[in-house]
Coordinates of C-alpha atoms and ligand atoms in Angstrom, one line a residue:
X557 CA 0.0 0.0 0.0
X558 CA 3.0 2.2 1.0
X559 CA 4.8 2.2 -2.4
X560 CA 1.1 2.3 -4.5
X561 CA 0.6 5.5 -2.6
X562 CA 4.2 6.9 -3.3
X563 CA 4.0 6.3 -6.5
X564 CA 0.8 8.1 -6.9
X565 CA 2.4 10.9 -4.8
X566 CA 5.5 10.9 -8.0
X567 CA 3.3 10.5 -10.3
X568 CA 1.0 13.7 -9.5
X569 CA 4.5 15.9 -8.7
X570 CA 5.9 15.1 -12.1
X571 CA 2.8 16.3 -13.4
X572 CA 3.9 19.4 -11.8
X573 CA 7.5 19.6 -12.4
X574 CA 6.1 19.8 -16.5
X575 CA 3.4 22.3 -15.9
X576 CA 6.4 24.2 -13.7
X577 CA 8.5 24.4 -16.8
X578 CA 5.9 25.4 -19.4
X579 CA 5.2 28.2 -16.5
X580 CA 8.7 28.9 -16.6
X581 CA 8.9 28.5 -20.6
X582 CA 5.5 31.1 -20.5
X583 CA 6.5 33.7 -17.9
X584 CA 10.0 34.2 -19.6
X585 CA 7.6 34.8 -23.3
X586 CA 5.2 37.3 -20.7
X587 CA 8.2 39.3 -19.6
X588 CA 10.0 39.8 -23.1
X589 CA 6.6 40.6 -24.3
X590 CA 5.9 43.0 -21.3
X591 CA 9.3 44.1 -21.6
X592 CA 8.7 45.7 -25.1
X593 CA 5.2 46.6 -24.3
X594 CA 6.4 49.0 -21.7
X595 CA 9.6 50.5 -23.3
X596 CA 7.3 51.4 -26.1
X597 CA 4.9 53.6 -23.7
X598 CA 7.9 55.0 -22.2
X599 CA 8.5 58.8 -22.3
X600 CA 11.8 58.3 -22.8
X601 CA 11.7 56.0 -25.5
X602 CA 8.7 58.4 -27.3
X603 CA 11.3 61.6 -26.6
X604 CA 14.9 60.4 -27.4
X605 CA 17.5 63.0 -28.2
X606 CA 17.4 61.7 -31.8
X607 CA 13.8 63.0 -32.5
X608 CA 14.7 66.7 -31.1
X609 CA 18.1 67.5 -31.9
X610 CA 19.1 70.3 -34.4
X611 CA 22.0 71.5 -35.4
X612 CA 21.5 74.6 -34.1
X613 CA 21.4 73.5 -30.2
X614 CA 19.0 76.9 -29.8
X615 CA 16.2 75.7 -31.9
X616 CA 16.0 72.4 -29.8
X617 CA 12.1 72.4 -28.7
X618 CA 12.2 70.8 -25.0
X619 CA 9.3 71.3 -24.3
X620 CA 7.5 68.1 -24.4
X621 CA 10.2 66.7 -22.8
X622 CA 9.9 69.2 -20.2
X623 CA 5.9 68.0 -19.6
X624 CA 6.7 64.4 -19.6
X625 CA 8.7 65.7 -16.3
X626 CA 12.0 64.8 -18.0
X627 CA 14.9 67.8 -18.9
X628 CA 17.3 68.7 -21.7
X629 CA 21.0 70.3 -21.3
X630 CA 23.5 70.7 -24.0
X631 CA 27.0 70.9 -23.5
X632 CA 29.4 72.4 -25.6
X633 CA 33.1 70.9 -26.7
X634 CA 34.8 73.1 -23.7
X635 CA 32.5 70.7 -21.0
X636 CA 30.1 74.2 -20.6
X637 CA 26.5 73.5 -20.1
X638 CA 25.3 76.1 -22.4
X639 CA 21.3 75.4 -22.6
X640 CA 19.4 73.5 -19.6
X641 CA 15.3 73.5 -19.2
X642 CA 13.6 71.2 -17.2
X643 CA 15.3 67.8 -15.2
X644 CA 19.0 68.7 -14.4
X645 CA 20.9 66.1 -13.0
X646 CA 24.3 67.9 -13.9
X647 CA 23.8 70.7 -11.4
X648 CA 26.9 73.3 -13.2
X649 CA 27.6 75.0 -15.5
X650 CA 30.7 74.0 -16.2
X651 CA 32.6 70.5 -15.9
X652 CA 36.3 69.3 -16.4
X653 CA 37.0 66.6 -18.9
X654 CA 37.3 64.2 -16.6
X655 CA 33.7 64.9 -14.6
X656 CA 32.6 65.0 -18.5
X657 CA 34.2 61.1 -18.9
X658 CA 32.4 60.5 -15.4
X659 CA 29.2 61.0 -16.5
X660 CA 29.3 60.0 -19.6
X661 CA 30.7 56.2 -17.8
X662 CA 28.3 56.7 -14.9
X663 CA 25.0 57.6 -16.6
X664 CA 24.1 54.1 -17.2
X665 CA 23.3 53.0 -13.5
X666 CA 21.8 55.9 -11.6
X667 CA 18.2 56.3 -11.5
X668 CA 17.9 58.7 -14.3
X669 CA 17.4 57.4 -17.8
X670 CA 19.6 59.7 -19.9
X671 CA 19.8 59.7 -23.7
X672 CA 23.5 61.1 -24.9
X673 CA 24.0 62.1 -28.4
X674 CA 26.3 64.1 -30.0
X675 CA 26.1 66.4 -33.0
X676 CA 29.2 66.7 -35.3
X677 CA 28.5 69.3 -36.6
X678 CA 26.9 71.6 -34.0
X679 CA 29.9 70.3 -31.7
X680 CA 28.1 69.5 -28.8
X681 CA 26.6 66.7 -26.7
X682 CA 22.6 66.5 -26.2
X683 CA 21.2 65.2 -23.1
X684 CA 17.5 63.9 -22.9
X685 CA 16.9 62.9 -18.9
X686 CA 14.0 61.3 -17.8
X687 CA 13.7 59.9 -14.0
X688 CA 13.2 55.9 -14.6
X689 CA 9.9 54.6 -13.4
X690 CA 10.3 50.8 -13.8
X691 CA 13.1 49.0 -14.9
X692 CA 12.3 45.8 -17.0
X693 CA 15.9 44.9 -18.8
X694 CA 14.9 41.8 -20.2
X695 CA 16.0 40.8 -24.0
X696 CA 17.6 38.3 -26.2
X697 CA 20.5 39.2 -28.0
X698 CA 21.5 37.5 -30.9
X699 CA 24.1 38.5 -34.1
X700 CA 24.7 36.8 -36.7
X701 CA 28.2 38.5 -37.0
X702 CA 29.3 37.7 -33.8
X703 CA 32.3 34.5 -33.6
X704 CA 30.8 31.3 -33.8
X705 CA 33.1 30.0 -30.7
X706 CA 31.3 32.2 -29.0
X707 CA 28.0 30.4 -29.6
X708 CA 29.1 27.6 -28.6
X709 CA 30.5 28.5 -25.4
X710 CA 27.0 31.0 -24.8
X711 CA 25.4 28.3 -26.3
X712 CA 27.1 25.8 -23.8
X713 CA 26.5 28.2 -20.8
X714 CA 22.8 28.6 -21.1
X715 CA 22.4 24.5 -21.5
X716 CA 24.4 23.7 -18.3
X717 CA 22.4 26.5 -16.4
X718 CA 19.2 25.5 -17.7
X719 CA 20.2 21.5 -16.7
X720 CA 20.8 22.7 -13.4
X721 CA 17.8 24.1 -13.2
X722 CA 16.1 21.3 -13.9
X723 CA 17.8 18.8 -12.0
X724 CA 17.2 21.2 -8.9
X725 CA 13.3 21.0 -9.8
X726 CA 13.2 17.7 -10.5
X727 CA 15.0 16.3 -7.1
X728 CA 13.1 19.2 -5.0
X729 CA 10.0 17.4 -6.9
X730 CA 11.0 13.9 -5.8
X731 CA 11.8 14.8 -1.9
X732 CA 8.6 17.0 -1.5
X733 CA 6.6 14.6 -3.3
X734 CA 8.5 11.3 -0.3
X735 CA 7.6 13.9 2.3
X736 CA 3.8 14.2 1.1
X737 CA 3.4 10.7 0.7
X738 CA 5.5 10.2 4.2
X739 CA 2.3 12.0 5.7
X740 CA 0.1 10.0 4.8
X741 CA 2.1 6.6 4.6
X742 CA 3.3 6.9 8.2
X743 CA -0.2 7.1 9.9
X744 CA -1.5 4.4 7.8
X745 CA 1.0 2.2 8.4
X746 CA 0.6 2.6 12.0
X747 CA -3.4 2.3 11.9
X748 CA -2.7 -1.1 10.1
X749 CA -0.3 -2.3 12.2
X750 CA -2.6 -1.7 15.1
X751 CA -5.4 -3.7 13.2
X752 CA -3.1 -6.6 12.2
X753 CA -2.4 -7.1 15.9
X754 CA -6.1 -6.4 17.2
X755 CA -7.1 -8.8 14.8
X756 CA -4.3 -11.4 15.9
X757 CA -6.0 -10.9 19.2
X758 CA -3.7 -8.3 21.2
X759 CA -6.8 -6.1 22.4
X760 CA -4.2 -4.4 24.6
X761 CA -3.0 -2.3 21.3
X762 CA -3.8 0.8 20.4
X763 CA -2.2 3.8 18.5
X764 CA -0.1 7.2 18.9
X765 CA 0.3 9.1 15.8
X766 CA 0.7 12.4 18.0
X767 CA -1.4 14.0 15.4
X768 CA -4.3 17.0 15.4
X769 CA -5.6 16.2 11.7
X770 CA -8.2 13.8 10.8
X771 CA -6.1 10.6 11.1
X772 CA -6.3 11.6 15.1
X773 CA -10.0 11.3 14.6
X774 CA -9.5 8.0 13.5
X775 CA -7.1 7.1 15.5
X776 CA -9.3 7.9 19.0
X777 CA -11.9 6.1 16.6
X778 CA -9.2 2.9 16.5
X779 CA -8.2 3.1 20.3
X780 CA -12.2 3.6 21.1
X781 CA -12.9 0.6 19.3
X782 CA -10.0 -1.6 20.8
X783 CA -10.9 -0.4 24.2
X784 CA -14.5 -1.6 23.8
X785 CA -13.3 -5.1 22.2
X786 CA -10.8 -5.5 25.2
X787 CA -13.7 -4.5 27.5
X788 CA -16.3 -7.0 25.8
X789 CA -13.6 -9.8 25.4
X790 CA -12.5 -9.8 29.5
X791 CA -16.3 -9.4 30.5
X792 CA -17.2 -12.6 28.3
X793 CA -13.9 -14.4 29.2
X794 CA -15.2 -13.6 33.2
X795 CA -18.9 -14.1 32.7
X796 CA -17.4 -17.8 30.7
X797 CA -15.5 -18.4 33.5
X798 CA -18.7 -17.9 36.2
X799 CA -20.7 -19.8 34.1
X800 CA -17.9 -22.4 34.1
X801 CA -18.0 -21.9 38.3
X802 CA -21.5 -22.2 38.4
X803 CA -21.7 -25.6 36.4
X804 CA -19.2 -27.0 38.6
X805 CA -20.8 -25.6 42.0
X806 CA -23.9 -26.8 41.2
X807 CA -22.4 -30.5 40.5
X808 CA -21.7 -30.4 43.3
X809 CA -23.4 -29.5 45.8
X810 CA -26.6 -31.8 44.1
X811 CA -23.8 -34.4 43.7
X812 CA -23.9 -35.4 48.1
X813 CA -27.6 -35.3 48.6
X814 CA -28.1 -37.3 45.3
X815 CA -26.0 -39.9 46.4
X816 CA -26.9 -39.7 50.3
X817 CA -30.2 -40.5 48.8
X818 CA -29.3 -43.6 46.4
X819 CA -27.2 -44.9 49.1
X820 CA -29.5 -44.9 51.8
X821 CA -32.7 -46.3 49.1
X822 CA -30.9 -49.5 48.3
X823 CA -29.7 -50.2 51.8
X824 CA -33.6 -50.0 52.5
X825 CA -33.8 -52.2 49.1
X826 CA -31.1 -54.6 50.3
X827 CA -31.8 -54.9 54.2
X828 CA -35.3 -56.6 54.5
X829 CA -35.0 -57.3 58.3
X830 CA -34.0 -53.9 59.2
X831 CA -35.3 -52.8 62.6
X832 CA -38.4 -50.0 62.5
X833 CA -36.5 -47.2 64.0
X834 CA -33.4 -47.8 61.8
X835 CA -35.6 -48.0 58.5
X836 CA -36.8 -44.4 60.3
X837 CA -33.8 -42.7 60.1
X838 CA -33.1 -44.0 57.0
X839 CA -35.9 -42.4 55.9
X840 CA -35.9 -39.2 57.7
X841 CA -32.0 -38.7 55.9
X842 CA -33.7 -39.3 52.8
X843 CA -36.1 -37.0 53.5
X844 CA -33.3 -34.2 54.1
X845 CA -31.2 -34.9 51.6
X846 CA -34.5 -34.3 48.9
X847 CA -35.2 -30.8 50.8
X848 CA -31.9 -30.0 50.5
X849 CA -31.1 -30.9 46.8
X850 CA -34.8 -29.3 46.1
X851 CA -33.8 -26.0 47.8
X852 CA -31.0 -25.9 45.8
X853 CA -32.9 -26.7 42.7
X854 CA -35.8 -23.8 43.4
X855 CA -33.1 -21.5 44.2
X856 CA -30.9 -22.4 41.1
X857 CA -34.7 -21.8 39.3
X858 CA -35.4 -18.6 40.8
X859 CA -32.1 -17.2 39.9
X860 CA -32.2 -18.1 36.7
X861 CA -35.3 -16.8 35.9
X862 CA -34.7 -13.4 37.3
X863 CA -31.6 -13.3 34.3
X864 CA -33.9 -14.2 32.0
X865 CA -35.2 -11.2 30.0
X866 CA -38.9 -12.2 30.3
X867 CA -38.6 -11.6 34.4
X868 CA -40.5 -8.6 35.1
X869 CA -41.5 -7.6 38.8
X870 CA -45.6 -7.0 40.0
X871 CA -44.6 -3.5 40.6
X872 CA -47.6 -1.6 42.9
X873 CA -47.3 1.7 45.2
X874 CA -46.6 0.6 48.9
X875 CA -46.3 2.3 51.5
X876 CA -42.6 0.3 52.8
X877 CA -42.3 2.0 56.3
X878 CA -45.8 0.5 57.0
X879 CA -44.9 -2.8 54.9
X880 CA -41.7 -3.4 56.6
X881 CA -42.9 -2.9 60.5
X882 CA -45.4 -5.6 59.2
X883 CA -42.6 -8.0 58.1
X884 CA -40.3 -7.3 61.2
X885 CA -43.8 -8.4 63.3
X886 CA -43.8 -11.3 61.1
X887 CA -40.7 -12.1 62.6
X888 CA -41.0 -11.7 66.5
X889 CA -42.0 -15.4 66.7
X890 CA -39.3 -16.5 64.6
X891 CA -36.4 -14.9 66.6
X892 CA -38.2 -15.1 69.8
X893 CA -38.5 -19.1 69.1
X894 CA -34.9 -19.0 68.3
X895 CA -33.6 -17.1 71.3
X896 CA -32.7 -14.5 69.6
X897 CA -33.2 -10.3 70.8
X898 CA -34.3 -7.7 68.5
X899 CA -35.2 -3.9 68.3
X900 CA -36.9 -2.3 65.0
X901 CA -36.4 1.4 64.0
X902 CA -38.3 2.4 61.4
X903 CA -39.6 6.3 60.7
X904 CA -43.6 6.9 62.0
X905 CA -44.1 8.4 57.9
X906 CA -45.9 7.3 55.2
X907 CA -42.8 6.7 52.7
X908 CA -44.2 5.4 48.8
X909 CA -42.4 3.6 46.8
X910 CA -43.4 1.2 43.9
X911 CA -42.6 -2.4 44.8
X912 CA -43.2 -6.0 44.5
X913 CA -44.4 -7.3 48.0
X914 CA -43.8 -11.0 46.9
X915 CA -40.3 -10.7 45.8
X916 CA -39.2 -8.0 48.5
X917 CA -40.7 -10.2 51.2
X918 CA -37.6 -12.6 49.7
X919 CA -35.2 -10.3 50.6
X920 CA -35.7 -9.5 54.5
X921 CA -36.5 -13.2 55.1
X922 CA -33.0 -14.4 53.8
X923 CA -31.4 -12.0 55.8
X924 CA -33.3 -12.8 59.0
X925 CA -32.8 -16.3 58.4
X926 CA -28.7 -15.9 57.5
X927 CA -28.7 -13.8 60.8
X928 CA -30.5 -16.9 62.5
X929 CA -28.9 -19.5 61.1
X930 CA -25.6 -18.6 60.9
X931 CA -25.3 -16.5 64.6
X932 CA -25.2 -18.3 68.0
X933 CA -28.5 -17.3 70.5
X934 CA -28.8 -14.2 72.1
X935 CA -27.3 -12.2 69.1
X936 CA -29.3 -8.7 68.8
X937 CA -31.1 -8.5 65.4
X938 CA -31.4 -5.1 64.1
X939 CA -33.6 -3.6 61.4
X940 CA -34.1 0.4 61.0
X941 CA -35.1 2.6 57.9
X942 CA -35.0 5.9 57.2
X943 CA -34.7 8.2 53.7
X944 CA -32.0 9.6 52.5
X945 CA -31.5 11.8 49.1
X946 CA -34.9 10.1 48.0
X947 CA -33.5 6.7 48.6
X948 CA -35.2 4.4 50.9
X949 CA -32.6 2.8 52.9
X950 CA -33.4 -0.5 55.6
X951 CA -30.2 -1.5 57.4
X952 CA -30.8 -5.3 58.2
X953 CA -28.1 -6.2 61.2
X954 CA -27.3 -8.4 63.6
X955 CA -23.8 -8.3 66.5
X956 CA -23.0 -12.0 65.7
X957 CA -20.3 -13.6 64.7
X958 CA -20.0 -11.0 60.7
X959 CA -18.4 -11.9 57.6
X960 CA -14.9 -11.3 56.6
X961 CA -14.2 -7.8 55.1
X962 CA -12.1 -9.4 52.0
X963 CA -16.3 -11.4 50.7
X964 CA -18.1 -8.0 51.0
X965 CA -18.6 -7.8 47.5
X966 CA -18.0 -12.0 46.6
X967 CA -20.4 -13.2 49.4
X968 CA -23.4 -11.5 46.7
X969 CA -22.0 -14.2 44.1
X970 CA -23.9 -17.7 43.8
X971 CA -22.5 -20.2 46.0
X972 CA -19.6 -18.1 47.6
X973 CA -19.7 -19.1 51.6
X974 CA -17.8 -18.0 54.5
X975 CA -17.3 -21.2 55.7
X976 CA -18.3 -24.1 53.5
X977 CA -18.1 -27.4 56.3
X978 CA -20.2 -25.1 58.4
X979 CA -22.8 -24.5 55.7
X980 CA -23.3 -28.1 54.8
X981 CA -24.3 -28.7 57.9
X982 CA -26.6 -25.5 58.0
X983 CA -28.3 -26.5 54.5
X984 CA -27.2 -23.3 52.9
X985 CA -26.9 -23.1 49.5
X986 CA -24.6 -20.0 48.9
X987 CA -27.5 -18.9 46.4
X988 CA -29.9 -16.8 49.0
X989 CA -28.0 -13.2 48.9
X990 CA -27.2 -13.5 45.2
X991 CA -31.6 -14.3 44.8
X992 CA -31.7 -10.9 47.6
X993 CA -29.3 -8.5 45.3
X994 CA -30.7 -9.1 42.0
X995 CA -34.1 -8.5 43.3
X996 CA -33.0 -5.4 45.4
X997 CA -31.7 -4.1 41.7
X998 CA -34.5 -5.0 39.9
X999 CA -36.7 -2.2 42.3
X1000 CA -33.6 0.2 40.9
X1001 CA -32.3 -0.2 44.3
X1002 CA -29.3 -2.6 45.6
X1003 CA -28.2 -4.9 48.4
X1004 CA -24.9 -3.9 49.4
X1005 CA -22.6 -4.9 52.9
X1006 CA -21.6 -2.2 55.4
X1007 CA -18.4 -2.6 56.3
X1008 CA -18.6 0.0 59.2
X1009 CA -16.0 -2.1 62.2
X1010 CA -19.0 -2.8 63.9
X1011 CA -19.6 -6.4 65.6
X1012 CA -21.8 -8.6 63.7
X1013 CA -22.8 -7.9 60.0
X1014 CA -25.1 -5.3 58.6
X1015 CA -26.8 -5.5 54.9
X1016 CA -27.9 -2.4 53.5
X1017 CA -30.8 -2.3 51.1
X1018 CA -31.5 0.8 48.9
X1019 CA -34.9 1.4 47.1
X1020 CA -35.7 5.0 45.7
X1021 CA -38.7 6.6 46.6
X1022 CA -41.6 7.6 43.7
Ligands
ADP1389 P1 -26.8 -19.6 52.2 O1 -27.9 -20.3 51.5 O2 -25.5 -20.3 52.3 O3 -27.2 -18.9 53.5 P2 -26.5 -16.9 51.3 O4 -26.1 -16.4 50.0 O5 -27.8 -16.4 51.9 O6 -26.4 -18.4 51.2 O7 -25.3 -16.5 52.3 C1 -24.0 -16.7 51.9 C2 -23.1 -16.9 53.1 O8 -22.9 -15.7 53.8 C3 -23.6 -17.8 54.1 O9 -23.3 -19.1 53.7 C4 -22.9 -17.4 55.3 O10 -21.6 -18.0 55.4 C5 -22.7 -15.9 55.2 N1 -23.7 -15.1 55.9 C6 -24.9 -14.6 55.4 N2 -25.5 -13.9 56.4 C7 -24.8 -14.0 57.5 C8 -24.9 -13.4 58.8 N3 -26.0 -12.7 59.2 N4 -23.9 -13.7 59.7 C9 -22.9 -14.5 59.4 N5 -22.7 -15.0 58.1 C10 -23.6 -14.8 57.2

């Protein structure tokens, strides 16, 4: 691509070079054509001493020299100025021969155009002056007469300078038209070097042309677009990798009460004369082992079905200061049963906000069942709410034994546990405050742990207010 594009880039600045020379070729034509254009408008060229001279100086007319602003002086053979009128750039009356010779040498470069002839007969020297205006010295000279060595060498001259020339133009034409092409080359290398390697699977590449035109547009474009790949690609590669946890979780934890259960039915299979009491137990382990592998199973349902997009919650306006001191009554007989103390603090308002009843309900009983199960008697449950910055907020705590700092955000995940050998024995599942988050958010709220230093653990649950 690089040398299609330089070559393109050559291609159009030869085009150039040629049009440069037939400018070149043209403007030297203009200016010889100019040139004679303008000397023929020229006062002095339409006065010269020629056209005015007499023989006798006295009868010279100057005038219309005079009104074309130029002047007229004669000089005699003794070096006297013996007539002047108009323009005199001689200033005496008198010169020496040698002032005369000066003059005469020195008239050429000054900034007076003066005409110099000389009458034979008369015996003096006529001077036409006229102040130049512009000064446009450009003619060919050619004569046959002159030596024809001299040709040659002129001849010779003229070729060299001209091949100078155009060597000049042609390599200033080359390098100007690398450096174009360098401008454009450079950038798009680098954009397709950073696309070969996004597309090899680097996503960590991306691009600095440290430029302000509009390959920096596309360049933020690139790095944009790499930066939402690499994004998408570690989000899939983590969401693969939960799934993959998930799979193997679930396997299990069905895998012990599954085969608790197949064990235990073929020793009732197998042992005909097996005592009453003993068949009992038997049964009663069964019976466990199915509530336990069916919890799991609901659970595993419900939280599916709450990432699925059809889930959709029963939203209605509730009043959820009323709604909650209704729960936490709900729960008296629970934690009294359990030995457990409590205290409730909720705000004496009317507080709306639009909820499901059903799923919410979920939430507070996990947590006052976690804080049950998992805490020894005599631990203090807590629940308050109050409003903040139009957010409904229910702290759900309790002073028992907490959960470590390092799971605050991990103990929300499915099956994450603080202490697995403990939870087997406590039936837990590990899915109950992943079920309570995801419904939390679905009210546009969120179940979150406070990690405050107090004893015990506190959830926080937000919900806005409508
Ligand atoms: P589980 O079905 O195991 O209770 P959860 O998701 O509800 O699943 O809880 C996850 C883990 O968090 C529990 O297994 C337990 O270790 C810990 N946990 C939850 N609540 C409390 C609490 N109030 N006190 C101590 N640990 C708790």
């Amino acid at each position: 691509m690089k040398r299609k594009l330089s070559n393109q880039f050559l291609r159009n600045f030869l085009v150039i070079f040629f049009l440069t020379i037939l400018d070149t070729v043209l403007a030297f034509i203009l200016l010889s054509f100019s040139s004679g254009l303008i000397s023929g408008s020229l006062a002095k060229n339409r006065y010269p001493a020629s056209a005015i001279i007499k023989e006798d100086y006295k009868q010279i007319d100057a005038s219309a020299v005079v009104q074309n602003g130029g002047g007229v002086q004669v000089v005699d053979k003794e070096y006297r100025v013996v007539y002047s009128s108009g323009l005199d750039t001689i200033g005496k009356d008198k010169l020496t021969a040698g002032e005369f010779t000066t003059f005469l040498t020195e008239s050429k470069s000054k900034s007076y155009h003066y005409d110099i002839l000389y009458h034979p007969k008369g015996e003096f020297w006529l001077i036409v002056t006229f102040p130049t205006s512009i000064r446009l010295d450009f003619s060919m000279v050619y004569n046959k007469e002159a030596a024809a060595g001299d040709f040659m060498r002129a001849g010779g001259a003229i070729a060299f300078v001209m091949f100078i020339y155009l060597l000049i133009l042609a390599l200033s034409t080359f390098i100007y038209s690398r450096i174009t092409a360098a401008s454009i080359t450079v950038p798009l290398r680098k954009l397709c070097d950073g696309t070969r390697l996004l597309r090899e699977g680097d996503y960590s590449v991306r691009v600095d042309l440290r430029l302000k035109n509009e390959f920096a547009e596309l360049q933020n474009t690139f790095n944009d677009m790499a930066a939402r790949i690499e994004h998408e690609i570690s989000m899939r590669e983590k969401s693969e990798e939960d799934r993959r946890r998930l799979i193997l979780d679930i396997s299990h934890d069905l895998k012990n009460p599954m085969s608790s259960i197949q064990g235990y039915a073929e020793l009732l299979i197998k042992k005909k004369d097996m005592v009453e009491q003993e068949r009992e137990e038997h049964l009663e382990v069964i019976l466990n082992n199915c509530k336990r592998a069916n919890r799991l199973l609901t659970e595993l349902f419900e939280l599916s079905q709450m990432d699925s997009p059809e889930f959709s919650l029963k939203l209605a306006r509730t009043d959820i200061c009323e709604y909650i001191r209704q729960i936490c009554g709900e729960l008296v007989p629970q934690l009294e049963r359990e030995g457990f103390k409590y205290e409730f603090d909720i705000i004496e308002e009317s507080v709306s906000v639009m909820m499901d009843t059903d799923r919410f309900s979920r939430i507070i009983q996990n947590l006052a069942n976690n804080a049950v199960r998992y805490n020894p008697q005599g631990t203090l449950v807590s629940v308050s709410l109050m409003v903040e910055n139009n957010q409904v907020v229910i702290d759900f705590g309790d002073d028992g034994i907490g959960i470590p700092a390092h799971l605050a955000d991990n103990i929300f995940k499915p099956f994450v546990r603080v202490d697995n050998s403990r939870n087997s024995k406590t039936g837990g599942s590990g899915l109950g405050l992943s079920i309570a988050k995801k419904i939390a958010q679905a009210h546009g709220g969120d179940l979150t742990l406070c990690l405050n230093g107090n004893k015990g653990s506190t959830f926080r649950i937000t919900v806005p207010t409508t």
